[in-house]
Amino acid sequence: MSRFGVLVEVRLRPGIADPAGSTVARALPALGFEGVEGVRLGKAVRLTLEAPDEPTARRTAEAVAARLLANAVMEDYEVLAVEALPNAPEEGPRP
Amino acid sequence: MSRFGVLVEVRLRPGIADPAGSTVARALPALGFEGVEGVRLGKAVRLTLEAPDEPTARRTAEAVAARLLANAVMEDYEVLAVEALPNAPEEGPRP
């Protein structure tokens, strides 16, 4: 087994209102930021998991997102990145 | 000016406790997911903005993240992607 870091984005579906994002967008001109048309707030979830290979790590992350992270009615999810990680250091002898 | 879509991740710094992420991680075995060592929850912010070029779009997004999206004490931010978008359709004549 190998260790992988997987980044999953969970975002509101297009067309679903995002009041929090709109609030941020409206605050920006007062902070001196011009030209920002829209802001959409979502979740960025980083999973550290063990899997035999990268495709399996990706499928596991997608299953976790579908089952637990995303609200199937209003949200989409997408695996943005899968990265091999160094194996965790072996547990040395207890002092 | 051109339109850009920018994806910014705002995440807790390493070492900062993430009780929500730990709660998700602890729930996974009961849902049949083995091998998930850790879960870190953060924000995925999608900005749609106008800028003369991509580097400027990136800098604007970083400035927005630093100023408004990330808590400087506990969070890091990172621009994950900058993508050119088609220009918004010209406002046609009102009916």
PDB file of C-alpha atoms in Angstrom:
ATOM      1  CA  MET A   1       0.000   0.000   0.000  1.00  0.00           C
ATOM      2  CA  SER A   2       1.103   3.578  -0.587  1.00  0.00           C
ATOM      3  CA  ARG A   3       0.072   6.886   0.912  1.00  0.00           C
ATOM      4  CA  PHE A   4      -1.662   9.519  -1.139  1.00  0.00           C
ATOM      5  CA  GLY A   5      -2.789  13.103  -0.564  1.00  0.00           C
ATOM      6  CA  VAL A   6      -6.022  13.889  -2.425  1.00  0.00           C
ATOM      7  CA  LEU A   7      -7.567  17.351  -2.812  1.00  0.00           C
ATOM      8  CA  VAL A   8     -11.337  17.363  -3.372  1.00  0.00           C
ATOM      9  CA  GLU A   9     -13.373  20.475  -4.151  1.00  0.00           C
ATOM     10  CA  VAL A  10     -17.022  20.529  -3.146  1.00  0.00           C
ATOM     11  CA  ARG A  11     -18.899  23.452  -4.714  1.00  0.00           C
ATOM     12  CA  LEU A  12     -22.408  24.688  -5.168  1.00  0.00           C
ATOM     13  CA  ARG A  13     -23.968  23.735  -8.495  1.00  0.00           C
ATOM     14  CA  PRO A  14     -24.213  26.513 -11.074  1.00  0.00           C
ATOM     15  CA  GLY A  15     -27.507  28.345 -10.600  1.00  0.00           C
ATOM     16  CA  ILE A  16     -27.691  27.670  -6.868  1.00  0.00           C
ATOM     17  CA  ALA A  17     -27.563  30.991  -4.987  1.00  0.00           C
ATOM     18  CA  ASP A  18     -24.455  31.661  -2.911  1.00  0.00           C
ATOM     19  CA  PRO A  19     -25.349  34.440  -0.456  1.00  0.00           C
ATOM     20  CA  ALA A  20     -22.022  34.158   1.365  1.00  0.00           C
ATOM     21  CA  GLY A  21     -20.107  34.491  -1.877  1.00  0.00           C
ATOM     22  CA  SER A  22     -22.227  37.466  -2.930  1.00  0.00           C
ATOM     23  CA  THR A  23     -21.545  39.130   0.416  1.00  0.00           C
ATOM     24  CA  VAL A  24     -17.788  38.769  -0.145  1.00  0.00           C
ATOM     25  CA  ALA A  25     -18.119  40.090  -3.702  1.00  0.00           C
ATOM     26  CA  ARG A  26     -20.036  43.161  -2.518  1.00  0.00           C
ATOM     27  CA  ALA A  27     -17.403  43.908   0.134  1.00  0.00           C
ATOM     28  CA  LEU A  28     -14.486  43.939  -2.296  1.00  0.00           C
ATOM     29  CA  PRO A  29     -14.884  47.380  -3.942  1.00  0.00           C
ATOM     30  CA  ALA A  30     -14.856  49.036  -0.517  1.00  0.00           C
ATOM     31  CA  LEU A  31     -11.516  47.287   0.114  1.00  0.00           C
ATOM     32  CA  GLY A  32     -10.162  48.671  -3.125  1.00  0.00           C
ATOM     33  CA  PHE A  33     -10.638  45.606  -5.315  1.00  0.00           C
ATOM     34  CA  GLU A  34     -12.238  46.488  -8.649  1.00  0.00           C
ATOM     35  CA  GLY A  35     -13.188  44.081 -11.389  1.00  0.00           C
ATOM     36  CA  VAL A  36     -14.192  41.074  -9.286  1.00  0.00           C
ATOM     37  CA  GLU A  37     -17.473  39.977 -10.882  1.00  0.00           C
ATOM     38  CA  GLY A  38     -18.278  36.999  -8.738  1.00  0.00           C
ATOM     39  CA  VAL A  39     -17.216  34.955  -5.737  1.00  0.00           C
ATOM     40  CA  ARG A  40     -18.338  31.361  -5.116  1.00  0.00           C
ATOM     41  CA  LEU A  41     -17.434  29.767  -1.786  1.00  0.00           C
ATOM     42  CA  GLY A  42     -16.952  26.003  -1.532  1.00  0.00           C
ATOM     43  CA  LYS A  43     -15.070  23.398   0.472  1.00  0.00           C
ATOM     44  CA  ALA A  44     -11.521  22.226  -0.160  1.00  0.00           C
ATOM     45  CA  VAL A  45     -11.036  18.832   1.500  1.00  0.00           C
ATOM     46  CA  ARG A  46      -7.594  17.253   1.777  1.00  0.00           C
ATOM     47  CA  LEU A  47      -7.602  13.523   2.429  1.00  0.00           C
ATOM     48  CA  THR A  48      -4.541  11.511   3.422  1.00  0.00           C
ATOM     49  CA  LEU A  49      -5.209   7.887   2.654  1.00  0.00           C
ATOM     50  CA  GLU A  50      -3.601   4.537   1.904  1.00  0.00           C
ATOM     51  CA  ALA A  51      -4.292   2.842  -1.411  1.00  0.00           C
ATOM     52  CA  PRO A  52      -2.594   0.283  -3.655  1.00  0.00           C
ATOM     53  CA  ASP A  53      -2.337   2.816  -6.498  1.00  0.00           C
ATOM     54  CA  GLU A  54      -3.398   6.306  -7.640  1.00  0.00           C
ATOM     55  CA  PRO A  55      -6.616   5.332  -9.465  1.00  0.00           C
ATOM     56  CA  THR A  56      -7.832   3.539  -6.335  1.00  0.00           C
ATOM     57  CA  ALA A  57      -6.936   6.555  -4.182  1.00  0.00           C
ATOM     58  CA  ARG A  58      -8.931   8.753  -6.594  1.00  0.00           C
ATOM     59  CA  ARG A  59     -11.955   6.418  -6.530  1.00  0.00           C
ATOM     60  CA  THR A  60     -11.888   6.260  -2.726  1.00  0.00           C
ATOM     61  CA  ALA A  61     -11.811  10.052  -2.474  1.00  0.00           C
ATOM     62  CA  GLU A  62     -14.705  10.336  -4.941  1.00  0.00           C
ATOM     63  CA  ALA A  63     -16.713   7.794  -2.951  1.00  0.00           C
ATOM     64  CA  VAL A  64     -16.035   9.691   0.297  1.00  0.00           C
ATOM     65  CA  ALA A  65     -17.080  12.944  -1.386  1.00  0.00           C
ATOM     66  CA  ALA A  66     -20.275  11.427  -2.778  1.00  0.00           C
ATOM     67  CA  ARG A  67     -21.188   9.705   0.481  1.00  0.00           C
ATOM     68  CA  LEU A  68     -20.207  12.286   3.088  1.00  0.00           C
ATOM     69  CA  LEU A  69     -18.745  15.552   1.835  1.00  0.00           C
ATOM     70  CA  ALA A  70     -21.159  16.760  -0.843  1.00  0.00           C
ATOM     71  CA  ASN A  71     -24.865  17.496  -0.546  1.00  0.00           C
ATOM     72  CA  ALA A  72     -26.170  15.593  -3.561  1.00  0.00           C
ATOM     73  CA  VAL A  73     -29.033  18.044  -4.117  1.00  0.00           C
ATOM     74  CA  MET A  74     -27.035  21.269  -4.310  1.00  0.00           C
ATOM     75  CA  GLU A  75     -23.354  20.457  -4.610  1.00  0.00           C
ATOM     76  CA  ASP A  76     -20.908  18.981  -7.104  1.00  0.00           C
ATOM     77  CA  TYR A  77     -17.540  17.518  -6.154  1.00  0.00           C
ATOM     78  CA  GLU A  78     -14.345  17.112  -8.106  1.00  0.00           C
ATOM     79  CA  VAL A  79     -10.989  15.515  -7.309  1.00  0.00           C
ATOM     80  CA  LEU A  80      -8.545  18.279  -8.161  1.00  0.00           C
ATOM     81  CA  ALA A  81      -5.262  16.538  -7.371  1.00  0.00           C
ATOM     82  CA  VAL A  82      -3.863  13.175  -6.264  1.00  0.00           C
ATOM     83  CA  GLU A  83      -0.296  13.146  -4.992  1.00  0.00           C
ATOM     84  CA  ALA A  84       1.880  10.285  -3.744  1.00  0.00           C
ATOM     85  CA  LEU A  85       3.163  10.932  -0.228  1.00  0.00           C
ATOM     86  CA  PRO A  86       6.200   9.456   1.542  1.00  0.00           C
ATOM     87  CA  ASN A  87       5.227   6.473   3.690  1.00  0.00           C
ATOM     88  CA  ALA A  88       4.637   7.303   7.357  1.00  0.00           C
ATOM     89  CA  PRO A  89       7.806   6.737   9.453  1.00  0.00           C
ATOM     90  CA  GLU A  90       7.778   3.261  11.082  1.00  0.00           C
ATOM     91  CA  GLU A  91       6.684   3.416  14.746  1.00  0.00           C
ATOM     92  CA  GLY A  92      10.030   3.143  16.535  1.00  0.00           C
ATOM     93  CA  PRO A  93      10.404   1.147  19.776  1.00  0.00           C
ATOM     94  CA  ARG A  94       8.445   2.807  22.581  1.00  0.00           C
ATOM     95  CA  PRO A  95      10.753   4.526  25.145  1.00  0.00           C
TER      96      PRO A  95
ATOM     97  CA  MET B   1      -9.354  43.561 -20.168  1.00  0.00           C
ATOM     98  CA  SER B   2     -10.044  39.839 -20.098  1.00  0.00           C
ATOM     99  CA  ARG B   3     -12.067  37.623 -17.786  1.00  0.00           C
ATOM    100  CA  PHE B   4     -10.431  35.031 -15.614  1.00  0.00           C
ATOM    101  CA  GLY B   5     -11.640  32.293 -13.271  1.00  0.00           C
ATOM    102  CA  VAL B   6      -9.322  31.844 -10.293  1.00  0.00           C
ATOM    103  CA  LEU B   7      -9.496  29.003  -7.753  1.00  0.00           C
ATOM    104  CA  VAL B   8      -8.026  29.823  -4.340  1.00  0.00           C
ATOM    105  CA  GLU B   9      -7.629  27.311  -1.521  1.00  0.00           C
ATOM    106  CA  VAL B  10      -7.647  28.578   2.043  1.00  0.00           C
ATOM    107  CA  ARG B  11      -6.512  25.922   4.535  1.00  0.00           C
ATOM    108  CA  LEU B  12      -5.536  25.601   8.149  1.00  0.00           C
ATOM    109  CA  ARG B  13      -1.785  25.769   8.749  1.00  0.00           C
ATOM    110  CA  PRO B  14      -0.069  22.470   9.506  1.00  0.00           C
ATOM    111  CA  GLY B  15      -0.185  21.862  13.260  1.00  0.00           C
ATOM    112  CA  ILE B  16      -3.437  23.775  13.776  1.00  0.00           C
ATOM    113  CA  ALA B  17      -6.096  21.366  15.072  1.00  0.00           C
ATOM    114  CA  ASP B  18      -8.990  20.633  12.719  1.00  0.00           C
ATOM    115  CA  PRO B  19     -11.799  19.185  14.873  1.00  0.00           C
ATOM    116  CA  ALA B  20     -14.268  19.160  11.962  1.00  0.00           C
ATOM    117  CA  GLY B  21     -11.822  17.256   9.790  1.00  0.00           C
ATOM    118  CA  SER B  22     -11.123  14.785  12.592  1.00  0.00           C
ATOM    119  CA  THR B  23     -14.845  14.224  13.038  1.00  0.00           C
ATOM    120  CA  VAL B  24     -15.180  13.343   9.355  1.00  0.00           C
ATOM    121  CA  ALA B  25     -12.146  11.045   9.543  1.00  0.00           C
ATOM    122  CA  ARG B  26     -13.597   9.188  12.539  1.00  0.00           C
ATOM    123  CA  ALA B  27     -16.939   8.695  10.755  1.00  0.00           C
ATOM    124  CA  LEU B  28     -15.418   7.059   7.685  1.00  0.00           C
ATOM    125  CA  PRO B  29     -14.720   3.517   8.957  1.00  0.00           C
ATOM    126  CA  ALA B  30     -18.360   3.161  10.006  1.00  0.00           C
ATOM    127  CA  LEU B  31     -19.316   4.055   6.420  1.00  0.00           C
ATOM    128  CA  GLY B  32     -17.031   1.340   5.135  1.00  0.00           C
ATOM    129  CA  PHE B  33     -14.036   3.493   4.207  1.00  0.00           C
ATOM    130  CA  GLU B  34     -10.786   2.016   5.486  1.00  0.00           C
ATOM    131  CA  GLY B  35      -7.338   3.534   5.114  1.00  0.00           C
ATOM    132  CA  VAL B  36      -8.231   7.223   5.361  1.00  0.00           C
ATOM    133  CA  GLU B  37      -5.624   8.551   7.798  1.00  0.00           C
ATOM    134  CA  GLY B  38      -6.608  12.173   7.885  1.00  0.00           C
ATOM    135  CA  VAL B  39      -9.101  14.753   6.667  1.00  0.00           C
ATOM    136  CA  ARG B  40      -8.428  18.517   6.600  1.00  0.00           C
ATOM    137  CA  LEU B  41     -11.314  20.826   5.737  1.00  0.00           C
ATOM    138  CA  GLY B  42     -10.648  24.172   4.077  1.00  0.00           C
ATOM    139  CA  LYS B  43     -12.269  26.684   1.763  1.00  0.00           C
ATOM    140  CA  ALA B  44     -12.273  26.577  -2.022  1.00  0.00           C
ATOM    141  CA  VAL B  45     -13.032  30.059  -3.373  1.00  0.00           C
ATOM    142  CA  ARG B  46     -13.738  30.633  -7.041  1.00  0.00           C
ATOM    143  CA  LEU B  47     -13.316  34.219  -8.201  1.00  0.00           C
ATOM    144  CA  THR B  48     -14.479  35.552 -11.571  1.00  0.00           C
ATOM    145  CA  LEU B  49     -12.603  38.736 -12.280  1.00  0.00           C
ATOM    146  CA  GLU B  50     -11.427  41.070 -15.007  1.00  0.00           C
ATOM    147  CA  ALA B  51      -7.710  41.684 -15.466  1.00  0.00           C
ATOM    148  CA  PRO B  52      -5.358  42.771 -18.242  1.00  0.00           C
ATOM    149  CA  ASP B  53      -3.456  39.461 -18.058  1.00  0.00           C
ATOM    150  CA  GLU B  54      -3.070  36.237 -16.087  1.00  0.00           C
ATOM    151  CA  PRO B  55      -0.293  37.361 -13.716  1.00  0.00           C
ATOM    152  CA  THR B  56      -2.426  40.353 -12.694  1.00  0.00           C
ATOM    153  CA  ALA B  57      -5.460  38.116 -12.180  1.00  0.00           C
ATOM    154  CA  ARG B  58      -3.310  35.863  -9.965  1.00  0.00           C
ATOM    155  CA  ARG B  59      -1.983  38.793  -7.947  1.00  0.00           C
ATOM    156  CA  THR B  60      -5.488  40.217  -7.460  1.00  0.00           C
ATOM    157  CA  ALA B  61      -6.762  36.857  -6.214  1.00  0.00           C
ATOM    158  CA  GLU B  62      -3.818  36.553  -3.812  1.00  0.00           C
ATOM    159  CA  ALA B  63      -4.471  40.049  -2.491  1.00  0.00           C
ATOM    160  CA  VAL B  64      -8.177  39.256  -1.978  1.00  0.00           C
ATOM    161  CA  ALA B  65      -7.222  36.039  -0.180  1.00  0.00           C
ATOM    162  CA  ALA B  66      -4.714  37.795   2.059  1.00  0.00           C
ATOM    163  CA  ARG B  67      -7.045  40.686   2.831  1.00  0.00           C
ATOM    164  CA  LEU B  68     -10.429  38.997   3.190  1.00  0.00           C
ATOM    165  CA  LEU B  69     -10.509  35.223   2.752  1.00  0.00           C
ATOM    166  CA  ALA B  70      -7.730  33.880   4.981  1.00  0.00           C
ATOM    167  CA  ASN B  71      -7.260  34.334   8.724  1.00  0.00           C
ATOM    168  CA  ALA B  72      -3.619  35.378   8.819  1.00  0.00           C
ATOM    169  CA  VAL B  73      -3.036  33.752  12.220  1.00  0.00           C
ATOM    170  CA  MET B  74      -4.236  30.234  11.425  1.00  0.00           C
ATOM    171  CA  GLU B  75      -4.667  29.876   7.678  1.00  0.00           C
ATOM    172  CA  ASP B  76      -2.562  29.712   4.531  1.00  0.00           C
ATOM    173  CA  TYR B  77      -3.903  30.427   1.052  1.00  0.00           C
ATOM    174  CA  GLU B  78      -2.802  29.274  -2.351  1.00  0.00           C
ATOM    175  CA  VAL B  79      -3.945  30.078  -5.896  1.00  0.00           C
ATOM    176  CA  LEU B  80      -4.533  26.627  -7.366  1.00  0.00           C
ATOM    177  CA  ALA B  81      -5.618  27.580 -10.875  1.00  0.00           C
ATOM    178  CA  VAL B  82      -6.080  30.612 -13.144  1.00  0.00           C
ATOM    179  CA  GLU B  83      -8.160  30.105 -16.263  1.00  0.00           C
ATOM    180  CA  ALA B  84      -9.102  32.504 -19.056  1.00  0.00           C
ATOM    181  CA  LEU B  85     -12.873  32.757 -19.489  1.00  0.00           C
ATOM    182  CA  PRO B  86     -14.886  33.862 -22.520  1.00  0.00           C
ATOM    183  CA  ASN B  87     -15.824  37.532 -22.295  1.00  0.00           C
ATOM    184  CA  ALA B  88     -19.292  38.159 -20.897  1.00  0.00           C
ATOM    185  CA  PRO B  89     -21.887  38.482 -23.727  1.00  0.00           C
ATOM    186  CA  GLU B  90     -22.509  42.166 -24.623  1.00  0.00           C
ATOM    187  CA  GLU B  91     -25.716  43.455 -22.998  1.00  0.00           C
ATOM    188  CA  GLY B  92     -28.153  43.222 -25.935  1.00  0.00           C
ATOM    189  CA  PRO B  93     -30.867  45.845 -26.491  1.00  0.00           C
ATOM    190  CA  ARG B  94     -33.443  45.736 -23.708  1.00  0.00           C
ATOM    191  CA  PRO B  95     -36.797  44.264 -24.860  1.00  0.00           C
TER     192      PRO B  95
END
